[in-house]
Amino acid sequence: MPKSAYQIDPVATAITRGFSNGKMVADNILPRVTPVSKEEFKHNEFSNVDEAFTVPDTKIGRTSDANEATQSSKILTDSTDDWGLKTVIPQPDIDNQPAGVNLVGEATEHLTNLVLLDREIRVKNMVLDPALYPAANKLALDADSKLTNPNCDPIEIFDEALDNMIMRANCMVIGRKDFSILRKNPNIMKALNKTSGDKGKATVQELMELFELEEINIGEAWVNNARKGQARNIVRVWDGSILLFCKDAKANTRFGTTFGYTVPYQQRVAMTKFDPDLGLRGSTVVKVGESVKELVVANDMGFLISGTR
């Protein structure tokens, strides 16, 4: 197989691996586990969480062996997918770049941001899909219970969802618009104020304590859904649904029961090549990408609340 014309750029690779957009939450919902060394990998899918709560006979006779306790899981084979983008920088632009400006570095950051935004959308589409969850783990709010209804009682809604989960969620993901409505809900303010006063604005920390959560992730990202050449149609990525889920930060493809995670193959990389056929004096092509697989491995460890507005 012929070698690629692209060469790994160490400086650009350091930039893309160090890049972070705090407005994106995909890495908190499906956290990245230790990278695998091959594109194909095996992982556990927990399809019978009931066994974790089924107690075998623990009595042991004087000369007999202990009964065995196991938790069933399917060992599945999967593989990572490649995701990436490239851009072209004409050589005269590089030759004439001002002092202190790194056009390849700037292009790397721009491409990385778009690659991560695409991942944000993929994760959102996966975890906010009602078809992913068992009937007992999803709730579509009606007109009276939507967050926009002043009579909505989120405390009752969330407590009911959390108390009915076979393993209580410790995390939430919610869009910025829904969060802004939720934090000013009169019933929440009464609970926090411990009076009949229903005005105010709850903090993230106060809501975490109120719902006994370890983490609230607020989706801030925007995306332009218009096709090239059309008028812009910028919408929020996370909008209209709230997900409660269990996250075990120590879980990986072999051990630990958690809602889901992301399996990377190696790490994100940035590459460059010089193409003499692009432009009069040639151009530098910058390509950024990563190989990952997003997985939900225990769907009954999530609870989806949809139709929030």
Short mmCIF file of C-alpha atoms in Angstrom, two decimals:
data_model
loop_
_atom_site.label_atom_id
_atom_site.label_comp_id
_atom_site.label_asym_id
_atom_site.label_seq_id
_atom_site.Cartn_x
_atom_site.Cartn_y
_atom_site.Cartn_z
CA MET A 1 0.00 0.00 0.00
CA PRO A 2 1.48 3.40 -0.96
CA LYS A 3 2.29 5.82 1.80
CA SER A 4 0.14 8.90 2.31
CA ALA A 5 1.46 12.19 0.98
CA TYR A 6 0.50 13.72 4.31
CA GLN A 7 3.03 13.97 7.10
CA ILE A 8 2.11 14.21 10.76
CA ASP A 9 2.80 17.74 11.91
CA PRO A 10 4.03 17.59 15.55
CA VAL A 11 3.19 21.22 16.32
CA ALA A 12 -0.26 21.09 14.72
CA THR A 13 -0.93 17.73 16.40
CA ALA A 14 -0.09 19.24 19.79
CA ILE A 15 -2.52 22.06 18.99
CA THR A 16 -5.38 19.75 18.00
CA ARG A 17 -4.89 17.47 21.01
CA GLY A 18 -4.76 20.42 23.36
CA PHE A 19 -7.76 22.16 21.83
CA SER A 20 -10.89 22.32 23.96
CA ASN A 21 -14.22 24.03 23.47
CA GLY A 22 -15.89 24.42 26.86
CA LYS A 23 -19.29 24.88 25.24
CA MET A 24 -19.33 21.25 24.08
CA VAL A 25 -20.30 18.46 26.46
CA ALA A 26 -20.01 15.24 24.41
CA ASP A 27 -16.84 14.21 26.25
CA ASN A 28 -18.75 14.43 29.54
CA ILE A 29 -21.73 12.39 28.30
CA LEU A 30 -19.77 9.63 26.56
CA PRO A 31 -16.29 10.09 28.04
CA ARG A 32 -13.24 8.87 26.17
CA VAL A 33 -11.65 5.71 27.54
CA THR A 34 -8.02 4.71 27.05
CA PRO A 35 -7.26 4.59 23.31
CA VAL A 36 -7.19 1.13 21.73
CA SER A 37 -4.22 0.01 19.65
CA LYS A 38 -6.29 -1.40 16.78
CA GLU A 39 -9.33 -0.04 14.96
CA GLU A 40 -11.27 -3.23 15.77
CA PHE A 41 -11.95 -3.84 19.47
CA LYS A 42 -14.17 -5.81 21.85
CA HIS A 43 -16.38 -4.35 24.56
CA ASN A 44 -19.00 -5.42 27.09
CA GLU A 45 -22.66 -4.51 26.67
CA PHE A 46 -24.72 -4.95 29.82
CA SER A 47 -28.15 -6.21 28.82
CA ASN A 48 -29.28 -7.74 32.11
CA VAL A 49 -28.64 -5.27 34.90
CA ASP A 50 -31.24 -7.14 37.02
CA GLU A 51 -28.55 -9.68 37.92
CA ALA A 52 -26.70 -7.02 39.88
CA PHE A 53 -29.65 -7.01 42.30
CA THR A 54 -30.42 -10.74 42.32
CA VAL A 55 -28.89 -12.36 45.42
CA PRO A 56 -27.91 -16.02 45.10
CA ASP A 57 -27.92 -18.36 48.09
CA THR A 58 -24.98 -17.20 50.19
CA LYS A 59 -25.05 -20.06 52.71
CA ILE A 60 -21.96 -22.26 52.54
CA GLY A 61 -21.85 -25.75 53.99
CA ARG A 62 -18.95 -26.82 56.16
CA THR A 63 -17.24 -28.62 53.27
CA SER A 64 -19.01 -27.12 50.24
CA ASP A 65 -18.01 -24.38 47.84
CA ALA A 66 -19.59 -20.93 47.61
CA ASN A 67 -22.19 -20.27 44.93
CA GLU A 68 -21.01 -18.21 42.01
CA ALA A 69 -22.38 -14.71 41.41
CA THR A 70 -22.06 -13.35 37.90
CA GLN A 71 -23.36 -10.45 35.89
CA SER A 72 -24.15 -11.29 32.30
CA SER A 73 -22.84 -9.14 29.50
CA LYS A 74 -22.46 -9.54 25.78
CA ILE A 75 -18.95 -9.32 24.41
CA LEU A 76 -19.35 -7.42 21.15
CA THR A 77 -16.86 -6.68 18.42
CA ASP A 78 -16.88 -3.20 17.00
CA SER A 79 -14.54 -0.80 15.22
CA THR A 80 -13.80 2.89 15.24
CA ASP A 81 -14.84 5.27 12.47
CA ASP A 82 -12.67 7.98 10.97
CA TRP A 83 -13.79 11.60 11.18
CA GLY A 84 -11.88 14.55 9.78
CA LEU A 85 -11.69 17.69 7.66
CA LYS A 86 -9.07 19.51 5.61
CA THR A 87 -8.43 23.04 4.42
CA VAL A 88 -6.06 24.65 1.93
CA ILE A 89 -3.67 27.54 2.64
CA PRO A 90 -2.08 29.12 -0.47
CA GLN A 91 1.69 29.28 -0.20
CA PRO A 92 1.82 33.11 -0.62
CA ASP A 93 -0.36 33.41 2.50
CA ILE A 94 2.16 31.38 4.47
CA ASP A 95 5.13 33.23 2.98
CA ASN A 96 3.60 36.59 3.96
CA GLN A 97 2.05 35.72 7.31
CA PRO A 98 2.74 38.42 9.93
CA ALA A 99 5.21 37.83 12.71
CA GLY A 100 3.66 35.81 15.52
CA VAL A 101 0.93 34.39 13.27
CA ASN A 102 0.80 30.64 12.59
CA LEU A 103 -1.71 30.04 9.78
CA VAL A 104 -1.31 26.26 9.99
CA GLY A 105 -1.98 26.43 13.73
CA GLU A 106 -5.05 28.65 13.24
CA ALA A 107 -6.37 26.32 10.54
CA THR A 108 -5.80 23.36 12.87
CA GLU A 109 -7.87 24.97 15.63
CA HIS A 110 -10.66 25.82 13.18
CA LEU A 111 -10.80 22.28 11.79
CA THR A 112 -10.62 20.74 15.25
CA ASN A 113 -13.55 22.84 16.41
CA LEU A 114 -15.66 21.66 13.46
CA VAL A 115 -14.69 18.01 13.97
CA LEU A 116 -15.66 18.27 17.64
CA LEU A 117 -18.92 20.05 16.77
CA ASP A 118 -19.79 17.17 14.46
CA ARG A 119 -19.07 14.77 17.35
CA GLU A 120 -21.29 16.87 19.62
CA ILE A 121 -24.14 16.46 17.13
CA ARG A 122 -23.55 12.70 16.76
CA VAL A 123 -23.62 12.19 20.53
CA LYS A 124 -26.72 14.35 20.89
CA ASN A 125 -28.54 12.43 18.17
CA MET A 126 -27.61 9.15 19.83
CA VAL A 127 -28.45 9.86 23.46
CA LEU A 128 -31.59 11.97 22.86
CA ASP A 129 -33.20 9.34 20.61
CA PRO A 130 -36.29 7.96 22.45
CA ALA A 131 -35.93 4.66 20.56
CA LEU A 132 -32.74 3.98 22.55
CA TYR A 133 -34.53 3.62 25.88
CA PRO A 134 -36.88 1.04 27.41
CA ALA A 135 -40.45 2.28 27.96
CA ALA A 136 -39.82 2.65 31.70
CA ASN A 137 -36.86 4.93 31.07
CA LYS A 138 -38.45 7.73 29.07
CA LEU A 139 -41.11 10.36 29.58
CA ALA A 140 -42.67 12.75 27.06
CA LEU A 141 -43.96 15.81 28.88
CA ASP A 142 -47.51 16.95 28.11
CA ALA A 143 -48.71 20.55 27.90
CA ASP A 144 -49.25 20.90 31.65
CA SER A 145 -45.82 19.53 32.60
CA LYS A 146 -43.61 21.33 30.08
CA LEU A 147 -40.96 23.59 31.58
CA THR A 148 -42.60 26.61 29.96
CA ASN A 149 -45.83 26.01 31.90
CA PRO A 150 -45.77 28.01 35.16
CA ASN A 151 -47.55 25.11 36.89
CA CYS A 152 -44.79 22.66 35.96
CA ASP A 153 -43.16 21.01 38.98
CA PRO A 154 -39.70 19.82 37.87
CA ILE A 155 -38.96 18.48 41.34
CA GLU A 156 -41.82 16.01 41.03
CA ILE A 157 -40.80 15.08 37.47
CA PHE A 158 -37.12 14.54 38.25
CA ASP A 159 -37.69 12.76 41.56
CA GLU A 160 -40.11 10.34 39.88
CA ALA A 161 -37.61 9.63 37.10
CA LEU A 162 -34.60 9.29 39.40
CA ASP A 163 -36.39 7.14 42.00
CA ASN A 164 -37.62 4.70 39.34
CA MET A 165 -34.20 4.13 37.75
CA ILE A 166 -32.72 0.78 38.65
CA MET A 167 -29.47 2.65 39.33
CA ARG A 168 -30.05 6.29 40.23
CA ALA A 169 -28.49 8.74 37.80
CA ASN A 170 -25.63 10.91 39.00
CA CYS A 171 -25.43 13.20 35.94
CA MET A 172 -27.69 15.37 33.79
CA VAL A 173 -27.32 16.93 30.36
CA ILE A 174 -29.61 19.84 29.50
CA GLY A 175 -29.58 22.51 26.80
CA ARG A 176 -28.84 26.11 27.75
CA LYS A 177 -32.37 27.34 26.91
CA ASP A 178 -34.02 24.61 28.98
CA PHE A 179 -31.59 25.24 31.82
CA SER A 180 -32.39 28.96 31.83
CA ILE A 181 -36.09 28.12 32.17
CA LEU A 182 -35.54 25.38 34.75
CA ARG A 183 -33.40 27.48 37.07
CA LYS A 184 -36.18 30.13 37.38
CA ASN A 185 -39.05 27.68 37.88
CA PRO A 186 -41.28 28.91 40.76
CA ASN A 187 -41.44 25.50 42.45
CA ILE A 188 -37.67 25.19 42.41
CA MET A 189 -37.22 28.67 43.83
CA LYS A 190 -39.70 27.92 46.63
CA ALA A 191 -37.75 24.78 47.51
CA LEU A 192 -34.44 26.62 47.53
CA ASN A 193 -35.77 29.70 49.33
CA LYS A 194 -37.61 27.48 51.83
CA THR A 195 -40.43 30.02 51.68
CA SER A 196 -43.36 30.80 49.42
CA GLY A 197 -41.11 33.17 47.45
CA ASP A 198 -40.92 31.99 43.87
CA LYS A 199 -38.58 34.58 42.35
CA GLY A 200 -34.90 34.13 41.74
CA LYS A 201 -32.44 32.08 39.75
CA ALA A 202 -30.89 28.83 40.97
CA THR A 203 -27.20 28.12 40.48
CA VAL A 204 -25.83 24.92 38.97
CA GLN A 205 -24.54 23.89 42.40
CA GLU A 206 -27.94 24.44 44.02
CA LEU A 207 -29.68 22.30 41.39
CA MET A 208 -27.06 19.56 41.78
CA GLU A 209 -27.73 19.48 45.51
CA LEU A 210 -31.51 19.66 45.04
CA PHE A 211 -31.57 16.65 42.69
CA GLU A 212 -28.62 14.86 44.34
CA LEU A 213 -26.51 14.88 41.21
CA GLU A 214 -22.74 14.96 40.86
CA GLU A 215 -22.72 16.75 37.52
CA ILE A 216 -24.96 18.97 35.40
CA ASN A 217 -23.77 19.44 31.83
CA ILE A 218 -25.22 22.46 30.02
CA GLY A 219 -25.11 22.14 26.24
CA GLU A 220 -24.12 25.54 24.83
CA ALA A 221 -23.20 24.63 21.25
CA TRP A 222 -24.90 26.08 18.17
CA VAL A 223 -24.93 24.67 14.63
CA ASN A 224 -25.93 26.12 11.27
CA ASN A 225 -28.34 23.60 9.72
CA ALA A 226 -28.53 25.42 6.39
CA ARG A 227 -26.86 23.85 3.41
CA LYS A 228 -24.11 25.73 1.60
CA GLY A 229 -25.58 28.66 -0.30
CA GLN A 230 -28.77 28.82 1.76
CA ALA A 231 -29.72 31.46 4.33
CA ARG A 232 -28.30 30.57 7.71
CA ASN A 233 -30.39 28.50 10.11
CA ILE A 234 -28.50 28.53 13.40
CA VAL A 235 -30.04 26.35 16.12
CA ARG A 236 -28.95 24.94 19.44
CA VAL A 237 -27.50 21.45 19.37
CA TRP A 238 -28.97 20.44 22.74
CA ASP A 239 -32.59 21.51 22.82
CA GLY A 240 -35.98 20.17 23.91
CA SER A 241 -34.88 17.12 25.94
CA ILE A 242 -33.13 16.37 29.22
CA LEU A 243 -31.09 13.24 29.89
CA LEU A 244 -30.39 11.80 33.34
CA PHE A 245 -27.67 9.14 33.27
CA CYS A 246 -25.25 7.10 35.35
CA LYS A 247 -21.56 7.68 34.74
CA ASP A 248 -18.70 5.65 36.15
CA ALA A 249 -15.54 7.64 35.44
CA LYS A 250 -13.41 4.49 35.92
CA ALA A 251 -15.35 2.32 33.46
CA ASN A 252 -13.73 1.05 30.27
CA THR A 253 -14.41 -1.51 27.55
CA ARG A 254 -13.74 -4.39 29.97
CA PHE A 255 -14.89 -3.36 33.42
CA GLY A 256 -17.41 -1.06 35.09
CA THR A 257 -21.09 -0.51 34.49
CA THR A 258 -21.82 2.88 33.00
CA PHE A 259 -24.28 4.49 30.56
CA GLY A 260 -21.77 4.82 27.77
CA TYR A 261 -18.36 5.92 26.61
CA THR A 262 -16.25 6.71 23.57
CA VAL A 263 -13.51 4.41 22.32
CA PRO A 264 -10.66 6.23 20.51
CA TYR A 265 -8.19 4.54 18.19
CA GLN A 266 -4.87 6.21 19.01
CA GLN A 267 -5.33 9.98 19.39
CA ARG A 268 -6.48 12.96 17.36
CA VAL A 269 -3.89 13.93 14.75
CA ALA A 270 -3.07 16.86 12.45
CA MET A 271 -1.26 16.34 9.16
CA THR A 272 0.04 18.59 6.41
CA LYS A 273 1.25 18.22 2.85
CA PHE A 274 2.42 20.55 0.13
CA ASP A 275 0.39 20.30 -3.08
CA PRO A 276 2.12 22.03 -6.02
CA ASP A 277 -1.01 21.79 -8.18
CA LEU A 278 -3.14 24.03 -5.94
CA GLY A 279 -2.63 27.69 -6.78
CA LEU A 280 0.16 29.25 -8.85
CA ARG A 281 2.81 28.67 -6.21
CA GLY A 282 1.29 25.64 -4.57
CA SER A 283 -0.55 25.33 -1.27
CA THR A 284 -0.25 23.67 2.11
CA VAL A 285 -3.13 21.32 2.89
CA VAL A 286 -3.96 20.83 6.55
CA LYS A 287 -6.00 17.81 7.63
CA VAL A 288 -7.28 17.12 11.16
CA GLY A 289 -9.11 14.03 12.30
CA GLU A 290 -9.66 11.26 14.80
CA SER A 291 -10.88 7.68 14.90
CA VAL A 292 -13.55 7.06 17.56
CA LYS A 293 -16.64 5.00 18.30
CA GLU A 294 -19.41 6.35 20.53
CA LEU A 295 -21.23 3.61 22.46
CA VAL A 296 -24.18 3.38 24.82
CA VAL A 297 -23.53 0.11 26.65
CA ALA A 298 -26.27 0.20 29.33
CA ASN A 299 -29.38 2.02 28.09
CA ASP A 300 -31.34 1.39 31.29
CA MET A 301 -28.81 3.60 33.07
CA GLY A 302 -30.29 6.59 31.29
CA PHE A 303 -33.67 8.31 31.57
CA LEU A 304 -34.86 10.60 28.78
CA ILE A 305 -37.30 13.45 29.41
CA SER A 306 -38.49 14.86 26.08
CA GLY A 307 -40.84 17.63 24.98
CA THR A 308 -39.54 20.10 27.55
CA ARG A 309 -40.93 23.15 25.69
#
